[in-house]
Coordinates of C-alpha atoms and ligand atoms in Angstrom, one line a residue:
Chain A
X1 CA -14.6 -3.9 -1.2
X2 CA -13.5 -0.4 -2.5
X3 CA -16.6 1.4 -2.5
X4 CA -16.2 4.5 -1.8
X5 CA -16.7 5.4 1.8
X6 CA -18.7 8.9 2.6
X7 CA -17.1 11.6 5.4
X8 CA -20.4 12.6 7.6
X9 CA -19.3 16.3 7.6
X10 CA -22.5 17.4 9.0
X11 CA -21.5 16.9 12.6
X12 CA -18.4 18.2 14.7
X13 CA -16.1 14.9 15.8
X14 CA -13.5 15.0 18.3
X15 CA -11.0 12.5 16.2
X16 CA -7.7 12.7 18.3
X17 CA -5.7 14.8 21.5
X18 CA -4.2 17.5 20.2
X19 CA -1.0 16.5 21.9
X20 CA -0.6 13.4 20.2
X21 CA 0.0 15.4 17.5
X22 CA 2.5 18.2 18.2
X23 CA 4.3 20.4 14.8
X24 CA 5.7 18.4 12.8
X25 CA 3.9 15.2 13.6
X26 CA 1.3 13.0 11.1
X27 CA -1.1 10.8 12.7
X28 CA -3.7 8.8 10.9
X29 CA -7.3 8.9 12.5
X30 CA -10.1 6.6 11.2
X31 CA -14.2 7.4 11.5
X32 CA -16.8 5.1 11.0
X33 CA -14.4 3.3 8.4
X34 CA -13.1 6.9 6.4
X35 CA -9.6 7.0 6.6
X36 CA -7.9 10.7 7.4
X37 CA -4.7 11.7 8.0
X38 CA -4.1 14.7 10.7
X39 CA -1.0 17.0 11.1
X40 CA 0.6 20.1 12.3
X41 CA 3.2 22.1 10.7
X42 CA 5.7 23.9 12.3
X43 CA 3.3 27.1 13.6
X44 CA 1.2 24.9 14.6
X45 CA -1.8 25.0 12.0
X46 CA -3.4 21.8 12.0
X47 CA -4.7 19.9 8.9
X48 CA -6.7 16.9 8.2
X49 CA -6.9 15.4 5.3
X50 CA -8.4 12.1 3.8
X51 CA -5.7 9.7 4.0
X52 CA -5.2 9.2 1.0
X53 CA -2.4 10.8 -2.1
X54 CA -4.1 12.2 -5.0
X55 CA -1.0 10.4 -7.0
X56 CA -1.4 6.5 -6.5
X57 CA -3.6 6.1 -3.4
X58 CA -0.9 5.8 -0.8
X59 CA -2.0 6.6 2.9
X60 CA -0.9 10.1 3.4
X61 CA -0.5 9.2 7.2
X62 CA 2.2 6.9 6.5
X63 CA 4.1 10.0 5.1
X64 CA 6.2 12.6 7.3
X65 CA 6.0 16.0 7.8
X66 CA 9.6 17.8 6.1
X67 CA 9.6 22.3 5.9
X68 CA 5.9 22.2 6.4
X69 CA 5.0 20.0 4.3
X70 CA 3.7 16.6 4.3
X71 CA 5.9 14.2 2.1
X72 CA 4.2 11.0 0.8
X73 CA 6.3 8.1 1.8
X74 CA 5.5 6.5 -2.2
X75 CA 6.8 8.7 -4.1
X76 CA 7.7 12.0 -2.3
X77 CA 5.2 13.9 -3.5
X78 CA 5.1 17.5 -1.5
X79 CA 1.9 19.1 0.1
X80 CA 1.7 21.9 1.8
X81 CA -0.6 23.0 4.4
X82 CA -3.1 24.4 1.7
X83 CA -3.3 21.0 0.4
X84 CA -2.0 21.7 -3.1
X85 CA 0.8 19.6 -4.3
X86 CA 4.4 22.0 -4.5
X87 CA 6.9 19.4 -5.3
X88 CA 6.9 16.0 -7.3
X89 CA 10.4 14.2 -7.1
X90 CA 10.2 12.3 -10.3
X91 CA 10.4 15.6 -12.2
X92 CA 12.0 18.5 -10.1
X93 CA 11.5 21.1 -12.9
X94 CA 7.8 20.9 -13.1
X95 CA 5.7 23.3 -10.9
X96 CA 3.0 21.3 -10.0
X97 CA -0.5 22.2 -11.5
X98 CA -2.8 23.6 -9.1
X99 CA -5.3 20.6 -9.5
X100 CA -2.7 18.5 -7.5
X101 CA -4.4 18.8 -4.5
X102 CA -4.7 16.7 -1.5
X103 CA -8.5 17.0 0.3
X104 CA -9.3 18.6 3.1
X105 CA -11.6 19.3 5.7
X106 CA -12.8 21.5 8.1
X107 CA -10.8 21.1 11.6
X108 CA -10.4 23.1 14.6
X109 CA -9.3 22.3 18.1
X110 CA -11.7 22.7 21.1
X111 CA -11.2 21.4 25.0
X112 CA -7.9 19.7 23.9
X113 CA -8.8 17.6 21.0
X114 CA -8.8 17.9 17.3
X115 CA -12.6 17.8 15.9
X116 CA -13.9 17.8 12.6
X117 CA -16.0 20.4 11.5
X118 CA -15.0 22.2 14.8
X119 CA -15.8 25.7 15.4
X120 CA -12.6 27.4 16.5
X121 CA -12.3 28.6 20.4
X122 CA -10.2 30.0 22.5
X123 CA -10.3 26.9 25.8
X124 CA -7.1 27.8 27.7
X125 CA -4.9 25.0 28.3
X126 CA -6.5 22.1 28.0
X127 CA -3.6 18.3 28.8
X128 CA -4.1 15.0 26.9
X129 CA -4.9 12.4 29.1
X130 CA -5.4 9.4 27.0
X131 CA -7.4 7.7 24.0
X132 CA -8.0 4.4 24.2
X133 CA -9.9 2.0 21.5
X134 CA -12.3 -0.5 22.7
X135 CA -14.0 -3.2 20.3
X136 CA -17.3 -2.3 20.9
X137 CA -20.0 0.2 18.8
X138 CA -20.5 3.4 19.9
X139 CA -23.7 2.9 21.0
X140 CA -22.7 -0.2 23.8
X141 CA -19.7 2.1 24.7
X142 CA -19.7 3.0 28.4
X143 CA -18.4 6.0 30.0
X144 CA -15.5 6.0 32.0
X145 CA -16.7 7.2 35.7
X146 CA -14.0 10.3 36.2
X147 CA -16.1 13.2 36.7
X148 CA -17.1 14.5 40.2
X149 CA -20.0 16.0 38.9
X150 CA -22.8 15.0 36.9
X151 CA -21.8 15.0 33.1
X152 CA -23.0 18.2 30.8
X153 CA -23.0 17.8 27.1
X154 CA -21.4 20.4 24.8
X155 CA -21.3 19.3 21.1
X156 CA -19.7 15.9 20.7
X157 CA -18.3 16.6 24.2
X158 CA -19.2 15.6 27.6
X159 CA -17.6 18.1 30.1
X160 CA -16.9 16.9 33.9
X161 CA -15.2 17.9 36.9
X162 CA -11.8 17.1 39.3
X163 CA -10.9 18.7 41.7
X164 CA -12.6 21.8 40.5
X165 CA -10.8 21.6 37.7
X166 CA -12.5 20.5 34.2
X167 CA -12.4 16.8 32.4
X168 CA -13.6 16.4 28.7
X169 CA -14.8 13.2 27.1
X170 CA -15.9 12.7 23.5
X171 CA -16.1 9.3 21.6
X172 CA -16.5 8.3 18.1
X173 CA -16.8 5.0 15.9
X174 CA -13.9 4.0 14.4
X175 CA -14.2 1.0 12.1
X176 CA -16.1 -2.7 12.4
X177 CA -17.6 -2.5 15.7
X178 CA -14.4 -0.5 17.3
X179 CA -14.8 2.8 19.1
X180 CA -12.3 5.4 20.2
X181 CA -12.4 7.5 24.1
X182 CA -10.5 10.4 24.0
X183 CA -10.1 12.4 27.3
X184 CA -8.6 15.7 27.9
X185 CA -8.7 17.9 31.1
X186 CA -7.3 21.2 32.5
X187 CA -6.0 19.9 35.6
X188 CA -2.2 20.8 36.1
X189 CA -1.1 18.0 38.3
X190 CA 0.8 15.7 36.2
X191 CA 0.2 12.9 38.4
X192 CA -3.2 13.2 39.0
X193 CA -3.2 13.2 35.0
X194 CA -1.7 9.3 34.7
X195 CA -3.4 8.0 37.6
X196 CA -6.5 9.3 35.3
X197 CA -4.7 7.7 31.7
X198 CA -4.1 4.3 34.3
X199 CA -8.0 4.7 35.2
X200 CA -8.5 4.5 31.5
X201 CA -6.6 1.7 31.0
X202 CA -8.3 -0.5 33.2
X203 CA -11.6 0.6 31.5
X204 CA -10.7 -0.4 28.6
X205 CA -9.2 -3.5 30.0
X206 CA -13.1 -3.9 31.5
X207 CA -15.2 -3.6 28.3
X208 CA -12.8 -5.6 26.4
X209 CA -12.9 -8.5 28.5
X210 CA -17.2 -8.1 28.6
X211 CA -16.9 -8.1 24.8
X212 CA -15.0 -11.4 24.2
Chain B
X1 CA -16.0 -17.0 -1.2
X2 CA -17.2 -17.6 -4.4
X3 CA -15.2 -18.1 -7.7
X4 CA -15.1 -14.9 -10.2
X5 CA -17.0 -14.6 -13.2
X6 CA -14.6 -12.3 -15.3
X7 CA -13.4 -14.8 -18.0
X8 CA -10.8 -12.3 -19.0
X9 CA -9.3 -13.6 -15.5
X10 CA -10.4 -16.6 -15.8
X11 CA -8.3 -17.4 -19.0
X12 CA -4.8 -16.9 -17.8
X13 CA -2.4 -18.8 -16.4
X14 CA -1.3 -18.2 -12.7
X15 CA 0.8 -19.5 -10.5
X16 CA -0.2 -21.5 -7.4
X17 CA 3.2 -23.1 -6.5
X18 CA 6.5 -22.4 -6.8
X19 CA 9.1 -25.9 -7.1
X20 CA 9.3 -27.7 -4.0
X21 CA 7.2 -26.1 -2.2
X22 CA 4.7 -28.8 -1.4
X23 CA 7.0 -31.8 -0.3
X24 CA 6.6 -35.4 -2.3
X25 CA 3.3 -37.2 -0.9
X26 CA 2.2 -34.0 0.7
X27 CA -0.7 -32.1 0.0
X28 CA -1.3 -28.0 -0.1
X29 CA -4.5 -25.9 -0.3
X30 CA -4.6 -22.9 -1.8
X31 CA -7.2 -20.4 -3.2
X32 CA -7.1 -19.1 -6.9
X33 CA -9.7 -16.3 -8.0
X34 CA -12.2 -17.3 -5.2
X35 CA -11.9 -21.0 -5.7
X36 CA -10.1 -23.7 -3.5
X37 CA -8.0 -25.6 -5.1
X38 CA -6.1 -28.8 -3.8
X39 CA -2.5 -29.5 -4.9
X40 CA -1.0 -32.7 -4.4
X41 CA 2.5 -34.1 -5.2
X42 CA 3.5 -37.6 -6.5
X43 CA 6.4 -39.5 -5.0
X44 CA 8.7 -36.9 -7.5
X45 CA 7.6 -33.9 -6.8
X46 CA 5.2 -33.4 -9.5
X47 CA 1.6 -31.7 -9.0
X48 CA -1.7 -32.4 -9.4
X49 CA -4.3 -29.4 -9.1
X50 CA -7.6 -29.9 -8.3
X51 CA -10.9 -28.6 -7.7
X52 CA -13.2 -29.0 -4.6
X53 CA -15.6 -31.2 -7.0
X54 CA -12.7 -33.6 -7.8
X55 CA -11.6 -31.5 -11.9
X56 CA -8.2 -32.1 -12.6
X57 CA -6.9 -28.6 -14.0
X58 CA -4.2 -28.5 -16.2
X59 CA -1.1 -27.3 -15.4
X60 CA 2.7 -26.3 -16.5
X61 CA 5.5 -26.2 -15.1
X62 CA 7.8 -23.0 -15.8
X63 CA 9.8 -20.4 -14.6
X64 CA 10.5 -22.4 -11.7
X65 CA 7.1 -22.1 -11.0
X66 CA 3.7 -24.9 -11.4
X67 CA 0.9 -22.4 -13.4
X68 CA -2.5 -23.6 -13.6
X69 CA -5.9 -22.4 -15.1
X70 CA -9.3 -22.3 -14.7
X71 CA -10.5 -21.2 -18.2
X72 CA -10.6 -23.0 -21.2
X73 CA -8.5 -20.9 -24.0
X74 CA -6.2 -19.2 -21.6
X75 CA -4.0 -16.4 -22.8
X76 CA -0.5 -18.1 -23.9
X77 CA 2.3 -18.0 -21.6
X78 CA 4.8 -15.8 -22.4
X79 CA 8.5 -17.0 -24.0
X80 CA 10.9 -15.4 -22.0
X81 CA 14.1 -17.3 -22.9
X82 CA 16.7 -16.1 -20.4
X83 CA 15.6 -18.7 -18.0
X84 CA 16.5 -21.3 -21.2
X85 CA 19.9 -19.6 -21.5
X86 CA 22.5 -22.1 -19.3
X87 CA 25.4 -19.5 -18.2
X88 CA 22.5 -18.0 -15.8
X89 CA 21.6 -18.7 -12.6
X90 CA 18.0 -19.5 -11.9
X91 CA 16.7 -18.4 -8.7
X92 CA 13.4 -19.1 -7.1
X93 CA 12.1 -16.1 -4.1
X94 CA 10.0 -18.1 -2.8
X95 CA 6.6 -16.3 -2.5
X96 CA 5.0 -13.6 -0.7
X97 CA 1.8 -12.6 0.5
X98 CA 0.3 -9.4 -0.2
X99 CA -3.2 -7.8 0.5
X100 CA -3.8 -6.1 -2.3
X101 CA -4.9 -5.8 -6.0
X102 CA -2.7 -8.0 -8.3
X103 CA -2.9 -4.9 -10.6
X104 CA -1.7 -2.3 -7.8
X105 CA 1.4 -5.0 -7.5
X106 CA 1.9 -4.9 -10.8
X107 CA 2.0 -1.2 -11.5
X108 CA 4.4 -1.1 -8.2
X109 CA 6.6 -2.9 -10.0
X110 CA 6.2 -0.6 -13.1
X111 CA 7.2 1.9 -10.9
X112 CA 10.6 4.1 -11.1
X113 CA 9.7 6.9 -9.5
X114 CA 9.3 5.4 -5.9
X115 CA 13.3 3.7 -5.9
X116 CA 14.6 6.9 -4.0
X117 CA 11.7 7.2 -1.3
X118 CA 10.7 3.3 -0.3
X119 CA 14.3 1.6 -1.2
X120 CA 16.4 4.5 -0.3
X121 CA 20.2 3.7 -0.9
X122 CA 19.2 0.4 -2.2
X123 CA 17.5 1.2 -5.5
X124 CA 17.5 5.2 -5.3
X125 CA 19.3 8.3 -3.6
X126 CA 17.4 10.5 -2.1
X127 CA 19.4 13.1 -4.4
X128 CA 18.4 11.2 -7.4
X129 CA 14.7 11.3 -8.0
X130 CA 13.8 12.4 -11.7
X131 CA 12.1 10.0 -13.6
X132 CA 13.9 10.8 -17.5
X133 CA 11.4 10.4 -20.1
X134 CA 11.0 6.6 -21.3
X135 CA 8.8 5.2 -24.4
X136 CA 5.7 2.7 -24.3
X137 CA 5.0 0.9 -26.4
X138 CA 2.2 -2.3 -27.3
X139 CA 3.5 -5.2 -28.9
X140 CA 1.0 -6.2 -30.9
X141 CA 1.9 -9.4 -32.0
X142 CA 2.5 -10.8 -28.4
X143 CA 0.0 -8.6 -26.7
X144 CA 2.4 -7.1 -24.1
X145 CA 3.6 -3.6 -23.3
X146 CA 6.8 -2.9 -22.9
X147 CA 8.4 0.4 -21.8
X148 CA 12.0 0.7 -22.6
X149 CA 15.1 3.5 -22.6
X150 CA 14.3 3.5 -19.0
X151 CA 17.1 4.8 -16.8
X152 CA 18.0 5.3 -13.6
X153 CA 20.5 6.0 -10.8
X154 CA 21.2 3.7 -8.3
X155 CA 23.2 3.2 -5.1
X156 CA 23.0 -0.7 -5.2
X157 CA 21.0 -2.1 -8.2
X158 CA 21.4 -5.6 -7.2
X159 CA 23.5 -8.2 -4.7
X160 CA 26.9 -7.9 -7.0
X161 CA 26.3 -4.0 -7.9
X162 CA 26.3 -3.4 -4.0
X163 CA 29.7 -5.4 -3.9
X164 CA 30.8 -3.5 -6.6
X165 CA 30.2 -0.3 -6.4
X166 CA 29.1 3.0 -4.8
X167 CA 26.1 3.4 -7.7
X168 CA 25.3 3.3 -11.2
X169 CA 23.1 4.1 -13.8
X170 CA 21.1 1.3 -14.4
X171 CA 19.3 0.3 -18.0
X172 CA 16.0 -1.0 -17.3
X173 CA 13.6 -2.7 -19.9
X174 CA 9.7 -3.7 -18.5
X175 CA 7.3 -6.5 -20.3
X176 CA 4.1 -6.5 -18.9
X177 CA 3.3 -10.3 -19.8
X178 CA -0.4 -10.1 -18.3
X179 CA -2.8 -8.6 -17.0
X180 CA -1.4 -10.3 -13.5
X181 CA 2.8 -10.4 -14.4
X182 CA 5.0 -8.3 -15.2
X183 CA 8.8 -8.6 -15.7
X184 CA 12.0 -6.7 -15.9
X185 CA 15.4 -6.4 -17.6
X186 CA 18.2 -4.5 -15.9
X187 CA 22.0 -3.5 -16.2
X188 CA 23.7 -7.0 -15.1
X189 CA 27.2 -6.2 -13.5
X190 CA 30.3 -6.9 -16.0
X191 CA 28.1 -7.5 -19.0
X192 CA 27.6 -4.8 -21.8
X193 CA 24.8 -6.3 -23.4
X194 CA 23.2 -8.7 -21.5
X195 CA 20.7 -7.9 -19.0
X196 CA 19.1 -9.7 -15.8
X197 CA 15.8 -10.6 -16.1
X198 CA 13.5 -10.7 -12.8
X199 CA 9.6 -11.5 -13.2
X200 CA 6.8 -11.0 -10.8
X201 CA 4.1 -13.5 -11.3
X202 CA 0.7 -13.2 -9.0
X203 CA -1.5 -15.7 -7.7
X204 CA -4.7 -13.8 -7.0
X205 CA -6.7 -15.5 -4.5
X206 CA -9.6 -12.8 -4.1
X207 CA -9.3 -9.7 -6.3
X208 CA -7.4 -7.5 -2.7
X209 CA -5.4 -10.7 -1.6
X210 CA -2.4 -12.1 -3.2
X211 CA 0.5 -14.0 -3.4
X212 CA 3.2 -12.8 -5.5
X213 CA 6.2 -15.3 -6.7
X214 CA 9.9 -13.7 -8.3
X215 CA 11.8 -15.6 -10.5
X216 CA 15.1 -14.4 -11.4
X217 CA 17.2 -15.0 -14.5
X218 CA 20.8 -13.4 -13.4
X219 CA 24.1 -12.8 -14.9
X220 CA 25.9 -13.2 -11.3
X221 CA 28.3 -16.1 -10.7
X222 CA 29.4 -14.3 -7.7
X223 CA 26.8 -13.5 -5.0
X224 CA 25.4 -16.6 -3.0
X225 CA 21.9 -17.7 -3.5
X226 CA 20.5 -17.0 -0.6
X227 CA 22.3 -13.3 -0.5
X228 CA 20.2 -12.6 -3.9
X229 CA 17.2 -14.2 -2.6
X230 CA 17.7 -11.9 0.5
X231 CA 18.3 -9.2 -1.5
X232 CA 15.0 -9.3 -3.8
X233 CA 13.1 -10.2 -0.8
X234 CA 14.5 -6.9 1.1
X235 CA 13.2 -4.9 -2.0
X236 CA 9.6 -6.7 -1.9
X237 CA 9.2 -6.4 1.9
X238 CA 9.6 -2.4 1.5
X239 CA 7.3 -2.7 -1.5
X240 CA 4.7 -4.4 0.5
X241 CA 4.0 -2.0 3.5
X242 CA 3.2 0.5 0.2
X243 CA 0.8 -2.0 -1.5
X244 CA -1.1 -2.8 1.2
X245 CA -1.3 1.0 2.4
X246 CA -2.6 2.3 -0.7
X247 CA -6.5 3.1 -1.1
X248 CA -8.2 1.9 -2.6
X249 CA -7.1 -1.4 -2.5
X250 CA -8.2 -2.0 -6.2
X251 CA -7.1 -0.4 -8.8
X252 CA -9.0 2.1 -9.8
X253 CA -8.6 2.8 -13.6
X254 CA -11.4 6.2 -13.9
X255 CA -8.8 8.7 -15.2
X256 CA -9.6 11.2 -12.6
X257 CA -9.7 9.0 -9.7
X258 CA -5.9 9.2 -9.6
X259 CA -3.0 11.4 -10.8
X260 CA -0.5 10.5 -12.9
X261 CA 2.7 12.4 -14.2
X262 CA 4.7 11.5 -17.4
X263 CA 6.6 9.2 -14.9
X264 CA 3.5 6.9 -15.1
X265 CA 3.4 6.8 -18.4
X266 CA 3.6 2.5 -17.9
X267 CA 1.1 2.7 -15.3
X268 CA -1.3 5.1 -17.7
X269 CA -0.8 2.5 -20.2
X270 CA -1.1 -0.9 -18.5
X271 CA -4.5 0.9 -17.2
X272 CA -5.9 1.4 -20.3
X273 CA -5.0 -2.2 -21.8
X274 CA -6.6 -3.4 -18.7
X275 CA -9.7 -1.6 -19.5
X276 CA -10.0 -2.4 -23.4
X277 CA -9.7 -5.9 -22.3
X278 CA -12.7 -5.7 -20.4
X279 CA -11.2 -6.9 -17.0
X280 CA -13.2 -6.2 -14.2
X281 CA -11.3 -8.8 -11.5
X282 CA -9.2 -6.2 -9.1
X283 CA -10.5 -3.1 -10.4
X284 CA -12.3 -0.3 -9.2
X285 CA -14.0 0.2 -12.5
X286 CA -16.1 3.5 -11.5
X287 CA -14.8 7.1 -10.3
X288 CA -13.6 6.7 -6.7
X289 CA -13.4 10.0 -6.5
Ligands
LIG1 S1 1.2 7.9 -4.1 FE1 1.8 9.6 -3.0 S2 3.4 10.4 -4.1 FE2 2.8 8.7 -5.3
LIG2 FE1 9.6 -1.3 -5.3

């Protein structure tokens, strides 16, 4: 209990949809047990921190995102989307000293989703289907069965097709034997979209009941 | 689960009942430090403790609470006469769980600078948020800290203030009475020189799960019981979705693991009492960082 949990920034993660978390928005996101905190400010730079203030611990995630900064719900402390600390409550006068700093890591958005260590790329428009949690480890996990076509890997992705139009898969452990799915595609049809999130669904549905 | 080996936590008194809570003839079990414990009441009320190998621990009755130990020169209770004084009322909030370290529910209740942001219009204004500059201080012949000329603004400092009033500037006084208690004085309505006294005693059951029990001392012949009690448990319910979100759960008491501003000048020094003590029990003892 409290030992200090290690980021594997080695790899690139997909960690969340990008349109679950539009400016303005803090979402927490947890991998392989490590804790981090993901949001967007109002131009739309993402950041992803761990979740965690520098002051007294609190989970940054729980906080909300106020003039492009991220405000801890504890104490109010201010960051900004360089991480450093511009505003403590309890003492309005002080300019915060530049060690006051949240931490960060490397993020960048690719095929719809927000991945760690990403390397930054222009997709084109890329939807949020859906992510869904199953309790099982990532190695038991089972791909859902969207794709047309036989799956290529990119990265952390696995890229598919409908209706000639592209699907993207990524997984990643989440904490005690849970995993995440997240699946984003290009195709416009916003039906076609839920009866894909419903598909999900009952895939998750499917492994859950195997599990238990 | 197996019981602690830190005899600095080992030699205090904690609570593991509050008064009625386990019925005449009834029988309650309960965990304290890693070790099960039994409790059992008489035809009165009154309660035995016990171990799972049968020990009879000793136990007293205060505060409106039943405190037992499990070391053998436990650190004396602490005196805290209001409850003795008869013009107050002497209310009992029942108990709460909380998955955390005693010690980050302690410092929480240390805490000024988080009135405005977690009990918004209750304890703070979001308009309001400087900490002013208070003193710390060790009493040496008790072996408590206290921090005093504490002040702050608030919207609805307790059940009458919020009948009252539209805000105030409340006095506050804090006693940290143990490593695992804490108490506090504060501006009681209509009285110039008499304060309210509210104490927080924890029953930790592993070092990142509690239970946490508020007696209350007040000046208030007004407010209802159950509107107080309602009232204090309002304030610990918002306290308790912070306590259990911060990481790490224990404390961790490496200067540079956390960040303190004069603000925390309690926390910075209940920390480092902690520490000279030698407690180990709910700490994070090396940098977390
Ligand atoms: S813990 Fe975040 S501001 Fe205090
Ligand atoms: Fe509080």
């Amino acid at each position: 209990m409290g030992a200090a949990l290690a980021l594997d920034t080695t790899q690139a993660t997909a960690l969340a949809l990008s349109a679950h978390i539009p400016p303005g928005d803090v979402h927490p996101a947890i991998l392989n047990g490590f804790e981090l905190a993901v949001w967007r400010d109002s131009a739309g730079q993402l950041n992803l921190w761990e979740d965690r203030c520098p002051h007294r611990g609190m989970r940054l995630s729980f906080g909300f995102v106020r003039q492009d900064r991220l405000t801890c719900l504890y104490h109010g402390w201010e960051f900004g989307s360089d991480s450093g600390c511009k505003r403590i409550p309890a003492h309005p006068d002080l300019e915060p000293p530049k060690t006051l700093c949240a931490k960060p890591f490397a993020v960048a958005e690719r095929f719809g989703m927000v991945v760690l260590n990403g390397a930054p790329h222009d997709d084109g428009t890329w939807y949020g289907v859906r992510t869904i949690f199953v309790p099982r480890p990532l190695q038991d996990v089972a791909i859902p069965d969207i794709s047309e076509t036989p799956w290529r890997t990119d990265g952390p992705f696995m890229l598919g097709t409908i209706d000639t139009h592209q699907v993207a898969v990524a997984l990643h452990a989440t904490s005690d034997g849970h995993s995440a799915i997240h699946v984003t595609t290009t195709h416009p049809d916003m039906d076609k979209r839920l009866s894909l999130a419903r598909a999900l669904v009952d895939h998750r549905q499917a492994m859950t009941q195997e599990t238990t | 689960m197996t019981i602690t080996s830190d005899s600095v936590a080992l030699n205090q008194w904690f609570p593991v009942a509050y008064d009625g809570q386990v019925k005449p003839g009834a029988s309650r079990d309960t965990i304290l430090l890693g070790e099960p414990l039994t409790l059992r009441a008489d035809a009165s009320g009154d309660l035995t403790v016990q171990t799972q190998t049968g020990d009879t621990l000793p136990t007293i009755r205060a505060f409106t609470l039943v405190f037992t130990t499990l070391g053998d020169n436990p650190r004396p209770m602490p005196v805290i006469q209001e409850f003795d004084e008869p013009d107050r009322r002497v209310v009992n909030c029942g108990s709460v769980g909380v998955q955390t370290s005693p010690c980050r529910i302690v410092e929480n209740f240390l805490d000024m600078a988080h009135f405005c942001f977690v009990h918004t219009d209750i304890l703070g204004a979001v308009d309001e948020t400087e900490v002013l500059s208070y003193k710390t201080r060790l009493h040496e012949d008790v072996d408590e800290i206290w921090a005093t000329d504490c002040k702050f603004f608030q919207p609805a400092a307790s059940q009458s203030a919020r009948d009252a009033s539209a805000g105030q500037l409340t006095d506050y006084i804090y006693r940290i009475t143990s490593p695992f208690s804490v108490m506090l004085y504060k501006t009681a309505m209509g009285y110039a020189d008499r304060l309210d006294a509210i104490c927080l005693f924890i029953q930790p059951k592993t070092e990142t799960d509690c239970i946490a029990y508020m007696p209350m001392a007040l000046l208030d012949d007004v407010s209802s019981t159950t509107s107080m009690i309602d009232f204090q448990q309002t304030i610990f319910l918002q306290d308790r979705i912070i306590l259990e979100n911060q990481r790490p759960r224990l404390l961790p008491i490496s200067p540079r693991s956390e960040m303190p501003t004069r603000a925390d000048l309690s926390s910075v020094a209940y920390r480092r009492w902690l520490k000279d003590k030698g407690l180990r029990f709910g700490l994070l003892l090396e940098d977390a960082a």
